[in-house]
Coordinates of C-alpha atoms and ligand atoms in Angstrom, one line a residue:
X18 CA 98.0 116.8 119.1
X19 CA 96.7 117.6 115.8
X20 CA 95.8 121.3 116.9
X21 CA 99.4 121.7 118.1
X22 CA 101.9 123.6 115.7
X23 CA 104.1 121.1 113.7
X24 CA 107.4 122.0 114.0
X25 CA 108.0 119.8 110.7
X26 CA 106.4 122.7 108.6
X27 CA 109.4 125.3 109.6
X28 CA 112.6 125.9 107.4
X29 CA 115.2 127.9 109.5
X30 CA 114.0 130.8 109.3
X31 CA 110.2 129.8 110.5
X32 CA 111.5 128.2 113.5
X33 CA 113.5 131.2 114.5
X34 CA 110.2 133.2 114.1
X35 CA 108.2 130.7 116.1
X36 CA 110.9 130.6 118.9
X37 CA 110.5 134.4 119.0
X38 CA 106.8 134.1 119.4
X39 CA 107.3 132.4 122.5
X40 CA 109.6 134.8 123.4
X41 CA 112.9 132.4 122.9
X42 CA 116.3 133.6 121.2
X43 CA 117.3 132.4 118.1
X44 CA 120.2 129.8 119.2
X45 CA 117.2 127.9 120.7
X46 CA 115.6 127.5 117.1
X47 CA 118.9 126.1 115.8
X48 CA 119.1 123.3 118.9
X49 CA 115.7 122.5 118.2
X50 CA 116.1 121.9 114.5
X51 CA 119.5 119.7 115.7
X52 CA 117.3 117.9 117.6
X53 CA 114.6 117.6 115.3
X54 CA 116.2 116.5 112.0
X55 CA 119.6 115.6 113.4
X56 CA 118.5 113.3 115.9
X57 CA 115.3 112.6 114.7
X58 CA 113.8 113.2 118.2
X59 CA 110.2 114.1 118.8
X60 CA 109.8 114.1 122.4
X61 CA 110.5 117.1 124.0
X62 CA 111.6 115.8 127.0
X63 CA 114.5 114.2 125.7
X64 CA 115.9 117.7 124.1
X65 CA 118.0 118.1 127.4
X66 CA 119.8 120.9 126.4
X67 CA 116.7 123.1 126.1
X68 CA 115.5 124.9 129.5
X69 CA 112.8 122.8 131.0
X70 CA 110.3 125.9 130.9
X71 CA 110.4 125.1 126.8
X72 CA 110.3 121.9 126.8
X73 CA 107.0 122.5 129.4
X74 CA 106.3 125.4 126.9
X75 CA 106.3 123.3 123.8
X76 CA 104.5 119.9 125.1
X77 CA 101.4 122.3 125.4
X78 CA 101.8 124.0 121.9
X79 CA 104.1 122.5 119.6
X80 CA 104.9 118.7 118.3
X81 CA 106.5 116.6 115.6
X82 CA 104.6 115.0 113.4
X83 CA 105.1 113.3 109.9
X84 CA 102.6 111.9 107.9
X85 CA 101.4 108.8 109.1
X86 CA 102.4 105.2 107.3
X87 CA 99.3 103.2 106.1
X88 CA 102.1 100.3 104.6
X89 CA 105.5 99.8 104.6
X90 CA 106.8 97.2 101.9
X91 CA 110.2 96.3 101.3
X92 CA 110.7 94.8 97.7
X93 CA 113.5 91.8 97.3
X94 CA 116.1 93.9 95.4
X95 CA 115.9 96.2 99.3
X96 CA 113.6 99.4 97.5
X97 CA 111.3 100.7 100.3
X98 CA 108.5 101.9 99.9
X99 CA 106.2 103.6 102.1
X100 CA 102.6 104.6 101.2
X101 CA 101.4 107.7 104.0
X102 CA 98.5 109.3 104.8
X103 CA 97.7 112.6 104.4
X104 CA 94.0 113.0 105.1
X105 CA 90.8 113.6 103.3
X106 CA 91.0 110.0 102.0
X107 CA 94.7 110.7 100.4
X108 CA 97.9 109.0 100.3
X109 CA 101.0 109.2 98.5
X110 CA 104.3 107.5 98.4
X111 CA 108.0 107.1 99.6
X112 CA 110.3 105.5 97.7
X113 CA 114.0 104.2 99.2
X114 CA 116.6 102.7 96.6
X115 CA 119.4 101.3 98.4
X116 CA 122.9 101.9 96.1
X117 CA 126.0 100.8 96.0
X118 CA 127.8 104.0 98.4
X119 CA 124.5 106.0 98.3
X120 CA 121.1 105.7 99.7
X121 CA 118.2 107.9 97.4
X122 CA 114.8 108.7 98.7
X123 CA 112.2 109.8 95.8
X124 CA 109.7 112.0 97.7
X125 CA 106.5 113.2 96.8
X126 CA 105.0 116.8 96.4
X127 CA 101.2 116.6 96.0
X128 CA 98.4 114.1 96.5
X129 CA 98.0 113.5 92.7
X130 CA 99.4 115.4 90.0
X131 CA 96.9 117.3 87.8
X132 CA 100.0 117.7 84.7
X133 CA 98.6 114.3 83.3
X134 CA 101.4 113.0 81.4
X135 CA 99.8 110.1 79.1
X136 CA 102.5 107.5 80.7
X137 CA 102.4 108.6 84.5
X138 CA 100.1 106.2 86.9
X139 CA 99.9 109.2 89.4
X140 CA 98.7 111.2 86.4
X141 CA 96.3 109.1 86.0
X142 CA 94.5 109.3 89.4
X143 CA 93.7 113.5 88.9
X144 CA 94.9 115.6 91.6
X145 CA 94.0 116.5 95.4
X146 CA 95.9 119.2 96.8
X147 CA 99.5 120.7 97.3
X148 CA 101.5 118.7 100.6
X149 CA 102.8 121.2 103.0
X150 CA 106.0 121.9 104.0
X151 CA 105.9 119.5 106.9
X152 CA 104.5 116.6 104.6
X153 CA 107.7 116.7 102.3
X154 CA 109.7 117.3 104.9
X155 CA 108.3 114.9 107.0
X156 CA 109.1 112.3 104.3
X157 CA 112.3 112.2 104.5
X158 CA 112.6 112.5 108.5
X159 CA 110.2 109.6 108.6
X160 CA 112.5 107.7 106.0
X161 CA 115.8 108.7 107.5
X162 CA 114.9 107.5 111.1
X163 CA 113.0 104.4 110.1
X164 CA 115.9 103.4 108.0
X165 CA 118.5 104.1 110.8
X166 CA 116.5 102.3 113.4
X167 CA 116.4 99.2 110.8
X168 CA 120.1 99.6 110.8
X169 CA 120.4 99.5 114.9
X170 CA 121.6 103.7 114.6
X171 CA 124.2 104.8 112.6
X172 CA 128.1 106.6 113.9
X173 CA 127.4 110.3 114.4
X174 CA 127.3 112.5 111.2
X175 CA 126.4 109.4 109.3
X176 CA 123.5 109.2 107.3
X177 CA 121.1 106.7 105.4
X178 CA 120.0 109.1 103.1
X179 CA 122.5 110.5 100.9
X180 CA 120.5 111.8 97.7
X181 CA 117.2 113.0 97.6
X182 CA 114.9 113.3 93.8
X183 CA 112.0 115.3 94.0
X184 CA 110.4 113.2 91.3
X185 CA 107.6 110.9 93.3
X186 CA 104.1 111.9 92.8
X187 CA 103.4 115.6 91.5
X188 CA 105.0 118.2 89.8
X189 CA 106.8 120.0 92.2
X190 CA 107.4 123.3 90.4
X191 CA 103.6 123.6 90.8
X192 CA 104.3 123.8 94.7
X193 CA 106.9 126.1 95.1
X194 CA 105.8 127.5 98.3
X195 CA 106.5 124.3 100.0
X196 CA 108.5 122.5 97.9
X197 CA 111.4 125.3 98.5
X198 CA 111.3 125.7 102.4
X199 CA 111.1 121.3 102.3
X200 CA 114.6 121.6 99.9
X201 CA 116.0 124.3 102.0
X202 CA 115.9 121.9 105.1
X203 CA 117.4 119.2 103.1
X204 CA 120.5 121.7 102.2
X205 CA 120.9 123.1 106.3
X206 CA 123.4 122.1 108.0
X207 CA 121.7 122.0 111.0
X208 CA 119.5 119.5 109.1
X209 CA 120.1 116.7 106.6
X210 CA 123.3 119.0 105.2
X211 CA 122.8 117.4 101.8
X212 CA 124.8 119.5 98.9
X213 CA 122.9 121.1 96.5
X214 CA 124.1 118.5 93.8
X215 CA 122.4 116.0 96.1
X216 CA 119.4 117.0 96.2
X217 CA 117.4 116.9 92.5
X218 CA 114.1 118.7 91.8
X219 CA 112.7 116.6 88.5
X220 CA 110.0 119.0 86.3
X221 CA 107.9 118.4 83.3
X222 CA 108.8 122.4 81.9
X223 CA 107.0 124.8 84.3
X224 CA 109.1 127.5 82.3
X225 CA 108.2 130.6 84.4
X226 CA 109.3 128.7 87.9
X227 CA 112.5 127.1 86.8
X228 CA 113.5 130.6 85.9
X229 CA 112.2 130.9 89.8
X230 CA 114.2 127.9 91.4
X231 CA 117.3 129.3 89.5
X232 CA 116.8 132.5 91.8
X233 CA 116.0 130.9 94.9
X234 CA 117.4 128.0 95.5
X235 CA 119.6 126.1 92.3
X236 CA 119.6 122.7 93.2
X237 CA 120.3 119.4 90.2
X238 CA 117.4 119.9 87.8
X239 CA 116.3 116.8 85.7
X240 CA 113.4 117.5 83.5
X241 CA 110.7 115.0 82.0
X242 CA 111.2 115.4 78.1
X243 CA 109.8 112.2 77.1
X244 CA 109.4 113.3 73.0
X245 CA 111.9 115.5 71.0
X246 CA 109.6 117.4 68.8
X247 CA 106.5 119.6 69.9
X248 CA 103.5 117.4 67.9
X249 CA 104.7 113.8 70.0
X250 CA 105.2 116.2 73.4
X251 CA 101.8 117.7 73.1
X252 CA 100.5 114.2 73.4
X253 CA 102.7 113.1 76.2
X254 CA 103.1 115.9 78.4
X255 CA 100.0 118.1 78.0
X256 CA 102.1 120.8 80.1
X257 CA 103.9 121.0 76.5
X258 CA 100.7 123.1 74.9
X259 CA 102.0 126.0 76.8
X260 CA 105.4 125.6 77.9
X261 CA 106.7 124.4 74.5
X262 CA 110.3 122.7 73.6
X263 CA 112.0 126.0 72.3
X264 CA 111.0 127.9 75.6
X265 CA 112.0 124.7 77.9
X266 CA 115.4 124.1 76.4
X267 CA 116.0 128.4 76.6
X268 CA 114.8 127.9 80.4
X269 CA 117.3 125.1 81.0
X270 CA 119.8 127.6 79.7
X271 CA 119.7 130.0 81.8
X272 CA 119.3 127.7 84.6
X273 CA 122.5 126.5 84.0
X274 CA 124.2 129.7 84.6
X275 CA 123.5 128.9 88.4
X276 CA 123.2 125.2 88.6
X277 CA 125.5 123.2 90.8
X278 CA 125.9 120.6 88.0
X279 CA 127.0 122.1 84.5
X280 CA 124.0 119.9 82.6
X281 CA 120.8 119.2 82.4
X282 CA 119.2 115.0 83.3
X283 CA 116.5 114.5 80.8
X284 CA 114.7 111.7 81.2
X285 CA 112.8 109.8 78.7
X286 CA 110.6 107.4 78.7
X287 CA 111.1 104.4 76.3
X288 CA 107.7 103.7 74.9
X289 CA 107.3 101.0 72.4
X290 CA 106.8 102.2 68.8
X291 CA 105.8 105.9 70.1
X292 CA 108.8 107.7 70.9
X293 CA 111.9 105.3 70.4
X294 CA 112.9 105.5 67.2
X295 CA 116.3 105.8 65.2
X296 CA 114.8 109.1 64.0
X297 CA 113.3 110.6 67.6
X298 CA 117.1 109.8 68.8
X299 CA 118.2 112.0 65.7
X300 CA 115.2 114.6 66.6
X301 CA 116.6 114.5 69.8
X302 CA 119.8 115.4 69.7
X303 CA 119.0 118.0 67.3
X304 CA 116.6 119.3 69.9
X305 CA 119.4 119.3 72.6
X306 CA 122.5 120.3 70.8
X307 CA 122.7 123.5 72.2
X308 CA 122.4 122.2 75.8
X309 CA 124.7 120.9 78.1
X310 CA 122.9 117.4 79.1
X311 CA 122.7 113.8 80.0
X312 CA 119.7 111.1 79.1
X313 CA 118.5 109.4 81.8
X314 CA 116.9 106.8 79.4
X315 CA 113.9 105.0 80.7
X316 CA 112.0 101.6 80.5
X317 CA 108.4 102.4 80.9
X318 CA 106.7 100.5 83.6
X319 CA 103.5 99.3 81.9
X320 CA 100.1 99.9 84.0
X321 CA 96.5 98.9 82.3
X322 CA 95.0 102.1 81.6
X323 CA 97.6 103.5 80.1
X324 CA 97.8 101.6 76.4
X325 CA 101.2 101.7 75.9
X326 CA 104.1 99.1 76.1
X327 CA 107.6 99.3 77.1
X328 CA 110.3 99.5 74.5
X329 CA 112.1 96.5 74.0
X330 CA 115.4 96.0 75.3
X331 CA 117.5 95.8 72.6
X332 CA 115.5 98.7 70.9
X333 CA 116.5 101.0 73.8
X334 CA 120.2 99.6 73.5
X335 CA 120.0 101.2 69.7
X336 CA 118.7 104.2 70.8
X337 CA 120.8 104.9 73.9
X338 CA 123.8 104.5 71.0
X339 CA 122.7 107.0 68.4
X340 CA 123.0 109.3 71.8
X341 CA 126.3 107.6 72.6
X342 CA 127.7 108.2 69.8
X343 CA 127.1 111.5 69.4
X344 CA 128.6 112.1 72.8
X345 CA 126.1 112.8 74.7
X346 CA 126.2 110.6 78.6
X347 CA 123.6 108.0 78.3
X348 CA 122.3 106.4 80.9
X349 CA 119.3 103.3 80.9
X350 CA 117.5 103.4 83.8
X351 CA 118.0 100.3 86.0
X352 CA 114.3 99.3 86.9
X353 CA 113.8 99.0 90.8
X354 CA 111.0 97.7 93.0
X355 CA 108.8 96.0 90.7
X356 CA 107.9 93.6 92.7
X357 CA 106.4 96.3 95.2
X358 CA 105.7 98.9 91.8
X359 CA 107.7 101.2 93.3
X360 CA 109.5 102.1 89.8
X361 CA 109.5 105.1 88.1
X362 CA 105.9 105.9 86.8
X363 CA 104.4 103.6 89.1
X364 CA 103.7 105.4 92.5
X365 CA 100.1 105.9 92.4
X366 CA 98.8 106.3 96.8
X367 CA 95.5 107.4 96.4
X368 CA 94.1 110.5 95.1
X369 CA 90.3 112.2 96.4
X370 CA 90.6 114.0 92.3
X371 CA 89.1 117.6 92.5
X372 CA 89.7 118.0 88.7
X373 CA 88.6 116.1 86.0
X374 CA 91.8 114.5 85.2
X375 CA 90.9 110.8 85.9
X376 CA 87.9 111.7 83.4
X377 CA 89.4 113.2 81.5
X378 CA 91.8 110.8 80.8
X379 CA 89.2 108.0 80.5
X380 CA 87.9 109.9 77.7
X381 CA 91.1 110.2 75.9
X382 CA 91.8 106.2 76.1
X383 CA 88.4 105.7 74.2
X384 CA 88.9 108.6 71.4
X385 CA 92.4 110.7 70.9
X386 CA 95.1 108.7 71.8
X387 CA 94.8 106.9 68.4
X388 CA 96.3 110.1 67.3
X389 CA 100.2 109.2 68.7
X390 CA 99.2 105.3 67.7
X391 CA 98.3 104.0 70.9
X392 CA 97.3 100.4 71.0
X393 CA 95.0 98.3 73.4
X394 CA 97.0 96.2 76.0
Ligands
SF4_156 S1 105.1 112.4 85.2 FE1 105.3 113.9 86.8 S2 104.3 115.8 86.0 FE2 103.6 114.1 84.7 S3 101.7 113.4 85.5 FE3 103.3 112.1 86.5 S4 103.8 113.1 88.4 FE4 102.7 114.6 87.1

């Protein structure tokens, strides 16, 4: 099976090339793709409307196949989370919040992330490799069906899965070539048909590449800000050193000439006596004024290595009103799946690190994080 092609890694336009390698027309690449991520079929057989010389064709050549789950947990507030393999001793995760009126899956881009932001616990593990196409993809057609099977099937049309955050482990900017094709399903109509406001693509500031998702494909952009001045982002989001503040808020700019939302989500993370105070707010605004935006504010979800505590509550309440006040849509970020660390920060799977991240990062607990005040949990 493994040696077979898998029809998960084609967009569109790859299935209509791989149709015409086997000498089929295009209209069969569409019912196919129906089948596939409509119906959430994989067996060949049961795609009646293809001629049975394809279906033959394709049993010998061609299959469906998503990552495989190593655990499925569901935490009590009905978040999902699945962690899947994806060989060589790698994992990553799948994460399902139930809404009221909407469904969001957060998927996952790459086995690690090598971007190393101070407060991430995938940052933490190093980095692996890129997914491909078919293990993004396959996410979401492993999430929809499994979900819709829970449910005992759904009317036709309907679907489980209504939003979709590219924000689970790794940057996805730093995949493009897969990351894009994935998205593109996720918009199809002969797919999941999700509107481009739908579907959000979350960055720490790969300047060059959101200049090169505005071109290709403009879907909701939230971006990981996490400090308002350049010295405190350094720290945070190393990616900072060479994608600084001025050129990020200039790149979310001219992103928004094209966007399908007219602003920006920045999301911050509310770390205790780092980044959350009256004056940070103030920095912040000043930072964004000239961007149309919303704060997605966000509780930090404390893991050991890290050194750093949540803000408290009523500290983030203060915050979020500076924002408030100055007009700017603030949102606190309810946490979900705690119980099953499926929160924002916390999706960790398990990395095989081919950089020196994970070192890396050991090293910088024991000496430079005292330089942004860091304490010893
Ligand atoms: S926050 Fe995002 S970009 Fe930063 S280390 Fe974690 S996964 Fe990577």
């Amino acid at each position: 099976m493994t040696d077979t092609v898998n029809l998960l890694d084609f967009d569109a336009a790859g299935l209509v090339a791989y149709c015409a390698s086997l000498g089929e027309k295009s209209f069969r690449a569409r019912q196919l793709q129906r089948w596939i991520h409509h119906g959430g079929v994989s067996d060949f057989d049961a795609m009646t409307d293809l001629a049975k010389s394809l279906r033959d064709k394709l049993k010998t050549c061609a299959s469906i196949r998503h990552p495989a789950v190593l655990q499925d947990h569901t935490s009590a507030d009905g978040t999902r989370k699945w962690l899947l393999d994806v060989g060589e001793g790698n994992a990553v995760e799948t994460v399902y919040i139930p809404e009221q009126g909407r469904g969001t899956l957060c998927v996952s881009s790459q086995a690690g992330c090598a971007v190393n932001c101070r407060f991430c616990s995938t940052g933490k593990q190093g980095f692996s490799r890129n997914l491909g196409v078919g293990e993004i993809i396959g996410q979401l057609w492993m999430a929809e069906f499994a979900l819709r099977a829970a449910r005992g099937g759904l009317a036709p049309g309907e679907r489980v899965i209504t939003n979709v955050v590219m924000m689970g482990m790794g940057e996805p900017l730093l995949n493009f070539d897969a990351v894009v094709p994935a998205m593109r399903l996720m918009l199809d109509d002969h797919a999941y048909g999700l509107s481009r406001r739908r579907v959000t693509l979350s960055t720490s500031g790969v300047v060059p590449m959101i200049d090169r998702l505005a071109a290709e494909l403009p879907v909701a952009l939230a971006v990981s800000l996490h400090a308002p001045n350049d010295a405190l982002r350094d720290e945070l989001v190393p990616l900072n050193r060479k994608y600084p503040l001025a050129q990020l808020m200039a790149a979310c700019n001219r992103y928004l000439r094209v966007a399908p939302r007219d602003f920006i989500t920045f999301e911050y993370c509310m770390l205790d006596g780092i980044n959350d105070s009256d004056e940070h707010a103030r920095q912040l605004l000043a930072l964004t004024r000239d961007v149309p935006c919303k704060f997605n504010l966000i509780p930090f979800n404390p893991f050991p290595e890290s050194g750093l505590l949540r803000s408290h509550p009523e500290r983030i309440k203060q915050f979020a009103q500076i924002l408030i006040d100055a007009g700017v849509v603030t949102t606190v970020r309810r946490t979900r799946g705690d119980d099953i660390d499926a929160a924002c920060g916390q999706l960790a799977g398990e990395v095989r690190d081919r950089t020196r991240v994970a070192e890396r990062r050991r090293r910088d607990a024991r000496t430079g994080l005292a330089s942004i005040g860091v304490r010893a949990v």
